[in-house]
Amino acid sequence: MESHILSLTVALLGFLSPCLTRLTPRVSFPMGSPGRHLTCFHSHNIRNTTTLLLSEDGDWLYVGARDAVLALDVSNKDQIHLRTKLDWSPSDKDLDQCSMKGKKMADCNNFIRVLQFLNTTHIYACGTFAFSPRCTYINSETVVMSFQSDEGRGRCPYDPYQRNTAVIVDEELYTGTVADYRGNRPVISRHLSEGNRVDLKLDDTLGWLEDPTFISSRFIPEEEKIYFFFSEVGTEYDFIDKFIVSRVSQICTSDVGGQRTLQRRWTTFAKAQLLCQADNELPYNVIQDIDTLPPADGAPADDTLFYGIFTSQWSVNSGRSAVCSFRLADIKSVFSGNYKVLNRDTLQWSARVQEKVANPGECGLHNASDNALRFVKENFLADDSVHSVGRSLTLVSADSYSHLTVQRVRAANSRHYIVLFLLTESGYLHKVVLLQSGAHIIEEVQVFEQPQPIKSLKLSIPKGMIYIGTSEGVVKIPTANCSFYWTCAQCVLSRDPFCGWDSVSRSCVGISDTPATLLDQDIDRGNVEEACNSVSLTDRTKFGPNKLPGASCPAGELVSVSLNEVVRLQCPAASRLSRQLWERPNSRLSSDLYLHLEDGSLSFVATPTTLGHYLCLSTENGYQQTMAIYHVKQKSSPIAQTPTSSAHPQTHPIPTTQTVTRPGSRLHTPVGTWPKKTKSRQGQTNPTLSVRGPQFSATQPSRNLTSWTKESGWRETEFQDGEPLLAVRGHCHLKEIVVLSVLLVLCLSLLITMGIYVIRPQCHSRTTPQADTPARDIRTPVDQGVLRENEFLSKCNRQASGHVSGLACNRTLTGSNSHLPNTPI
């Protein structure tokens, strides 16, 4: 009966769950993209570089790999150097014994799973060592073993694919792992204790842990407690088998066990459920990773936040990930409340009804009475659950996240923002800023292509770097990528708290470089007009690196087509959050004639009505900019085609469009152009498109450009040197007068010829004898009139075709059917 009730509840909650809105990264960088620099370390004989340990100054990265411990020099921003490699592999005898146990030879190596600083001179390391764990001490300077390895049972897992956690406090090792070969004895234990302190572990007979998967552990110095995060089977829910719940447990570092009861066992162990759930939704109950965000300067330790990734075992939330945050004050409140009691006869949990004898989880219970220790021994599960901050979800995504790290950043507007770095299962790193309006994904960077079974994430705040360890190698990524945004508008629209627009250097720079001259970024709203209202014309038209020589203004691309031909005009997107619009001067794009495609392009059939100019606009967060200008004209014969300008020929070709596509996604990441804004003579700001290619650098100054705006029609736009380009109007009309005169003469000659043709039969009929049979024209008068009209129009069209003016950049009219390069994303 209870199972049917649960199924009905799950179905109802799934129906009530709101539709998931997929968060779209604003900019995407595929692997190898020049817009996002990655530094990689890999070697053909070094694999499984997944355990990372970063020095306090951020100059050294110690890596636990397969059969080796590495010391990598990461002090250089753009390089990773292997300084020392310590080989630590099992012997042939150990490998044979592992194989005899039925294990694969590929899993019988020594996979380093514990790597922690013991003190200022030594590192403590543990490895699986052919399913027989071993631990050793390593000198952190020379990376040499100081002692022989000893047994690592209870300190390191046997299976290289089994998750574990470890932390060292005051040269004592606290671990969460399994203590047997089969993985059936989970333990939270302390090792390396000396003096009157003894090693401690959980009581195996009490069922304190139920098939857990350990995720992480954190030491809070102010509390003198270590918190362990894991998922396990929730035995308090008896209506379903193996219902998974996420847990937080605590132990006190001062615990030394009981004198008679709980000898060499924890007296301060307690656990509670972590609830990552929104109202009227099923909980995300399986924790994947968690990271700690220390409180802001001057704030109490109770403001410490724990950000975690959660997935769901329910099919309605399959494939989704949620991020929740938990406050230390809420965790302490739950542990100081009531506890559930377990009926040993029925194995049923229930809320406490009897009077408290002791406070479970309280430090100092090792000196308590036997009655108090028996009480905390049987009452270790908190009655209440730890709810997320605000009882809401920080982030919900259709991407399957596996690891995260978090940082608090002080932006250019002097406000603090929380930035999350989330690693997806598919190999992308998402950079997310938490705003008042919700989460905003600033960018995504592809860090590996093939799925990685084990991976890790490490953040270096002093160096501003993120390190990702995978089976293939180590990747280093800067947390900031400000130089990618080379205009004030793009710098503001990124809403990146690491970046700010410098009004002196006229560039987007890191907040730590020149904070005194940075403009207000407006991270929350991303309002370009307000944030960039004091930026000069030069700032607005500044180009980024590798810009195209001679392409200081966007050319109106000439597209020659034949009548009744299907035309498709491409519109590059400023970002994946922008929306493309199409406009024509003094005309409306009717849905009967034009088709707006999903990729932002415009398709139509070439007719006399659809020939002319087209303007592609990109709109993002209320800011509009021109991305492309096209002039569609009818093809003309080489004889009738006359040059429209005596300007110098174009010497710098537009680079080939380069488009990169994320696997499994319909969204493309174009590389090649970026927009900029120019200012008209009337003081209005008219958006234009600047073209750049990775293989070029700009040397020529800006030019004038004739562009079209909704308010003022076609106007000549002014640039720095004041040299005009070919304009749509205002040039000499001598050529047009000559052409019209020739056409007039031809039309008059044709009319005279037609008149003679009509009069001649009448004259001939008068002089022909009546006896003869007159010749008859088989055409009707209507057919003859149509024939004459067609002949007239055909001759006029042959003479008048090919004389349509267009836009030009640098005095050159583009005569190719190719489209403008796409904008880099």
PDB file of N, CA and C in Angstrom, residues 594-633:
ATOM      1  N   TYR A 594       9.362  36.379 -46.909  1.00  0.00           N
ATOM      2  CA  TYR A 594      10.628  36.125 -46.221  1.00  0.00           C
ATOM      3  C   TYR A 594      10.445  35.017 -45.185  1.00  0.00           C
ATOM      4  N   LEU A 595      11.499  34.234 -45.011  1.00  0.00           N
ATOM      5  CA  LEU A 595      11.513  33.139 -44.046  1.00  0.00           C
ATOM      6  C   LEU A 595      12.687  33.351 -43.091  1.00  0.00           C
ATOM      7  N   HIS A 596      12.391  33.519 -41.792  1.00  0.00           N
ATOM      8  CA  HIS A 596      13.413  33.665 -40.767  1.00  0.00           C
ATOM      9  C   HIS A 596      13.769  32.282 -40.227  1.00  0.00           C
ATOM     10  N   LEU A 597      15.003  31.858 -40.437  1.00  0.00           N
ATOM     11  CA  LEU A 597      15.444  30.528 -40.046  1.00  0.00           C
ATOM     12  C   LEU A 597      15.945  30.518 -38.607  1.00  0.00           C
ATOM     13  N   GLU A 598      16.087  29.307 -38.045  1.00  0.00           N
ATOM     14  CA  GLU A 598      16.455  29.176 -36.638  1.00  0.00           C
ATOM     15  C   GLU A 598      17.855  29.702 -36.344  1.00  0.00           C
ATOM     16  N   ASP A 599      18.766  29.596 -37.299  1.00  0.00           N
ATOM     17  CA  ASP A 599      20.129  30.073 -37.071  1.00  0.00           C
ATOM     18  C   ASP A 599      20.267  31.575 -37.252  1.00  0.00           C
ATOM     19  N   GLY A 600      19.153  32.293 -37.444  1.00  0.00           N
ATOM     20  CA  GLY A 600      19.188  33.734 -37.590  1.00  0.00           C
ATOM     21  C   GLY A 600      19.303  34.221 -39.008  1.00  0.00           C
ATOM     22  N   SER A 601      19.480  33.336 -39.973  1.00  0.00           N
ATOM     23  CA  SER A 601      19.602  33.753 -41.368  1.00  0.00           C
ATOM     24  C   SER A 601      18.236  34.064 -41.969  1.00  0.00           C
ATOM     25  N   LEU A 602      18.257  34.760 -43.095  1.00  0.00           N
ATOM     26  CA  LEU A 602      17.043  35.176 -43.795  1.00  0.00           C
ATOM     27  C   LEU A 602      17.034  34.541 -45.179  1.00  0.00           C
ATOM     28  N   SER A 603      15.892  33.952 -45.549  1.00  0.00           N
ATOM     29  CA  SER A 603      15.768  33.278 -46.841  1.00  0.00           C
ATOM     30  C   SER A 603      14.568  33.844 -47.589  1.00  0.00           C
ATOM     31  N   PHE A 604      14.750  34.046 -48.906  1.00  0.00           N
ATOM     32  CA  PHE A 604      13.672  34.565 -49.737  1.00  0.00           C
ATOM     33  C   PHE A 604      13.992  34.253 -51.198  1.00  0.00           C
ATOM     34  N   VAL A 605      13.002  34.482 -52.065  1.00  0.00           N
ATOM     35  CA  VAL A 605      13.159  34.282 -53.500  1.00  0.00           C
ATOM     36  C   VAL A 605      13.457  35.635 -54.143  1.00  0.00           C
ATOM     37  N   ALA A 606      14.474  35.675 -54.991  1.00  0.00           N
ATOM     38  CA  ALA A 606      14.880  36.921 -55.622  1.00  0.00           C
ATOM     39  C   ALA A 606      13.844  37.338 -56.661  1.00  0.00           C
ATOM     40  N   THR A 607      13.211  38.458 -56.429  1.00  0.00           N
ATOM     41  CA  THR A 607      12.271  39.087 -57.352  1.00  0.00           C
ATOM     42  C   THR A 607      12.591  40.569 -57.410  1.00  0.00           C
ATOM     43  N   PRO A 608      12.051  41.291 -58.362  1.00  0.00           N
ATOM     44  CA  PRO A 608      12.286  42.738 -58.358  1.00  0.00           C
ATOM     45  C   PRO A 608      11.883  43.413 -57.057  1.00  0.00           C
ATOM     46  N   THR A 609      10.910  42.844 -56.357  1.00  0.00           N
ATOM     47  CA  THR A 609      10.470  43.432 -55.087  1.00  0.00           C
ATOM     48  C   THR A 609      11.468  43.186 -53.971  1.00  0.00           C
ATOM     49  N   THR A 610      12.137  42.028 -53.977  1.00  0.00           N
ATOM     50  CA  THR A 610      13.039  41.677 -52.876  1.00  0.00           C
ATOM     51  C   THR A 610      14.475  42.099 -53.118  1.00  0.00           C
ATOM     52  N   LEU A 611      14.795  42.704 -54.243  1.00  0.00           N
ATOM     53  CA  LEU A 611      16.145  43.210 -54.465  1.00  0.00           C
ATOM     54  C   LEU A 611      16.355  44.474 -53.648  1.00  0.00           C
ATOM     55  N   GLY A 612      17.577  44.675 -53.182  1.00  0.00           N
ATOM     56  CA  GLY A 612      17.882  45.892 -52.437  1.00  0.00           C
ATOM     57  C   GLY A 612      18.761  45.610 -51.229  1.00  0.00           C
ATOM     58  N   HIS A 613      18.722  46.521 -50.253  1.00  0.00           N
ATOM     59  CA  HIS A 613      19.594  46.462 -49.087  1.00  0.00           C
ATOM     60  C   HIS A 613      18.901  45.734 -47.932  1.00  0.00           C
ATOM     61  N   TYR A 614      19.745  45.018 -47.143  1.00  0.00           N
ATOM     62  CA  TYR A 614      19.268  44.291 -45.969  1.00  0.00           C
ATOM     63  C   TYR A 614      20.237  44.554 -44.822  1.00  0.00           C
ATOM     64  N   LEU A 615      19.671  44.733 -43.651  1.00  0.00           N
ATOM     65  CA  LEU A 615      20.456  45.062 -42.458  1.00  0.00           C
ATOM     66  C   LEU A 615      20.187  44.005 -41.398  1.00  0.00           C
ATOM     67  N   CYS A 616      21.258  43.359 -40.880  1.00  0.00           N
ATOM     68  CA  CYS A 616      21.140  42.360 -39.822  1.00  0.00           C
ATOM     69  C   CYS A 616      21.533  42.989 -38.492  1.00  0.00           C
ATOM     70  N   LEU A 617      20.625  42.922 -37.511  1.00  0.00           N
ATOM     71  CA  LEU A 617      20.846  43.498 -36.192  1.00  0.00           C
ATOM     72  C   LEU A 617      20.873  42.398 -35.145  1.00  0.00           C
ATOM     73  N   SER A 618      21.700  42.574 -34.130  1.00  0.00           N
ATOM     74  CA  SER A 618      21.775  41.642 -33.013  1.00  0.00           C
ATOM     75  C   SER A 618      21.391  42.384 -31.743  1.00  0.00           C
ATOM     76  N   THR A 619      20.461  41.829 -30.979  1.00  0.00           N
ATOM     77  CA  THR A 619      19.960  42.462 -29.756  1.00  0.00           C
ATOM     78  C   THR A 619      20.246  41.550 -28.579  1.00  0.00           C
ATOM     79  N   GLU A 620      20.836  42.116 -27.541  1.00  0.00           N
ATOM     80  CA  GLU A 620      21.119  41.371 -26.312  1.00  0.00           C
ATOM     81  C   GLU A 620      20.952  42.295 -25.113  1.00  0.00           C
ATOM     82  N   ASN A 621      20.078  41.912 -24.227  1.00  0.00           N
ATOM     83  CA  ASN A 621      19.846  42.652 -22.992  1.00  0.00           C
ATOM     84  C   ASN A 621      19.533  44.125 -23.266  1.00  0.00           C
ATOM     85  N   GLY A 622      18.755  44.386 -24.321  1.00  0.00           N
ATOM     86  CA  GLY A 622      18.359  45.738 -24.658  1.00  0.00           C
ATOM     87  C   GLY A 622      19.372  46.510 -25.472  1.00  0.00           C
ATOM     88  N   TYR A 623      20.527  45.939 -25.747  1.00  0.00           N
ATOM     89  CA  TYR A 623      21.561  46.613 -26.521  1.00  0.00           C
ATOM     90  C   TYR A 623      21.554  46.068 -27.946  1.00  0.00           C
ATOM     91  N   GLN A 624      21.506  46.963 -28.945  1.00  0.00           N
ATOM     92  CA  GLN A 624      21.405  46.568 -30.343  1.00  0.00           C
ATOM     93  C   GLN A 624      22.632  47.017 -31.116  1.00  0.00           C
ATOM     94  N   GLN A 625      23.099  46.151 -31.992  1.00  0.00           N
ATOM     95  CA  GLN A 625      24.260  46.458 -32.804  1.00  0.00           C
ATOM     96  C   GLN A 625      24.108  45.804 -34.171  1.00  0.00           C
ATOM     97  N   THR A 626      24.728  46.441 -35.178  1.00  0.00           N
ATOM     98  CA  THR A 626      24.664  45.932 -36.540  1.00  0.00           C
ATOM     99  C   THR A 626      25.713  44.855 -36.740  1.00  0.00           C
ATOM    100  N   MET A 627      25.288  43.731 -37.317  1.00  0.00           N
ATOM    101  CA  MET A 627      26.190  42.611 -37.531  1.00  0.00           C
ATOM    102  C   MET A 627      26.549  42.417 -38.998  1.00  0.00           C
ATOM    103  N   ALA A 628      25.672  42.769 -39.920  1.00  0.00           N
ATOM    104  CA  ALA A 628      25.958  42.558 -41.340  1.00  0.00           C
ATOM    105  C   ALA A 628      25.058  43.456 -42.174  1.00  0.00           C
ATOM    106  N   ILE A 629      25.585  43.889 -43.336  1.00  0.00           N
ATOM    107  CA  ILE A 629      24.829  44.683 -44.306  1.00  0.00           C
ATOM    108  C   ILE A 629      24.999  44.014 -45.671  1.00  0.00           C
ATOM    109  N   TYR A 630      23.904  43.766 -46.345  1.00  0.00           N
ATOM    110  CA  TYR A 630      23.940  43.120 -47.657  1.00  0.00           C
ATOM    111  C   TYR A 630      23.228  44.001 -48.675  1.00  0.00           C
ATOM    112  N   HIS A 631      23.706  43.909 -49.920  1.00  0.00           N
ATOM    113  CA  HIS A 631      23.014  44.528 -51.040  1.00  0.00           C
ATOM    114  C   HIS A 631      22.780  43.453 -52.095  1.00  0.00           C
ATOM    115  N   VAL A 632      21.516  43.097 -52.283  1.00  0.00           N
ATOM    116  CA  VAL A 632      21.132  42.047 -53.218  1.00  0.00           C
ATOM    117  C   VAL A 632      20.735  42.706 -54.526  1.00  0.00           C
ATOM    118  N   LYS A 633      21.397  42.322 -55.623  1.00  0.00           N
ATOM    119  CA  LYS A 633      21.119  42.887 -56.937  1.00  0.00           C
ATOM    120  C   LYS A 633      21.023  41.767 -57.963  1.00  0.00           C
TER     121      LYS A 633
END
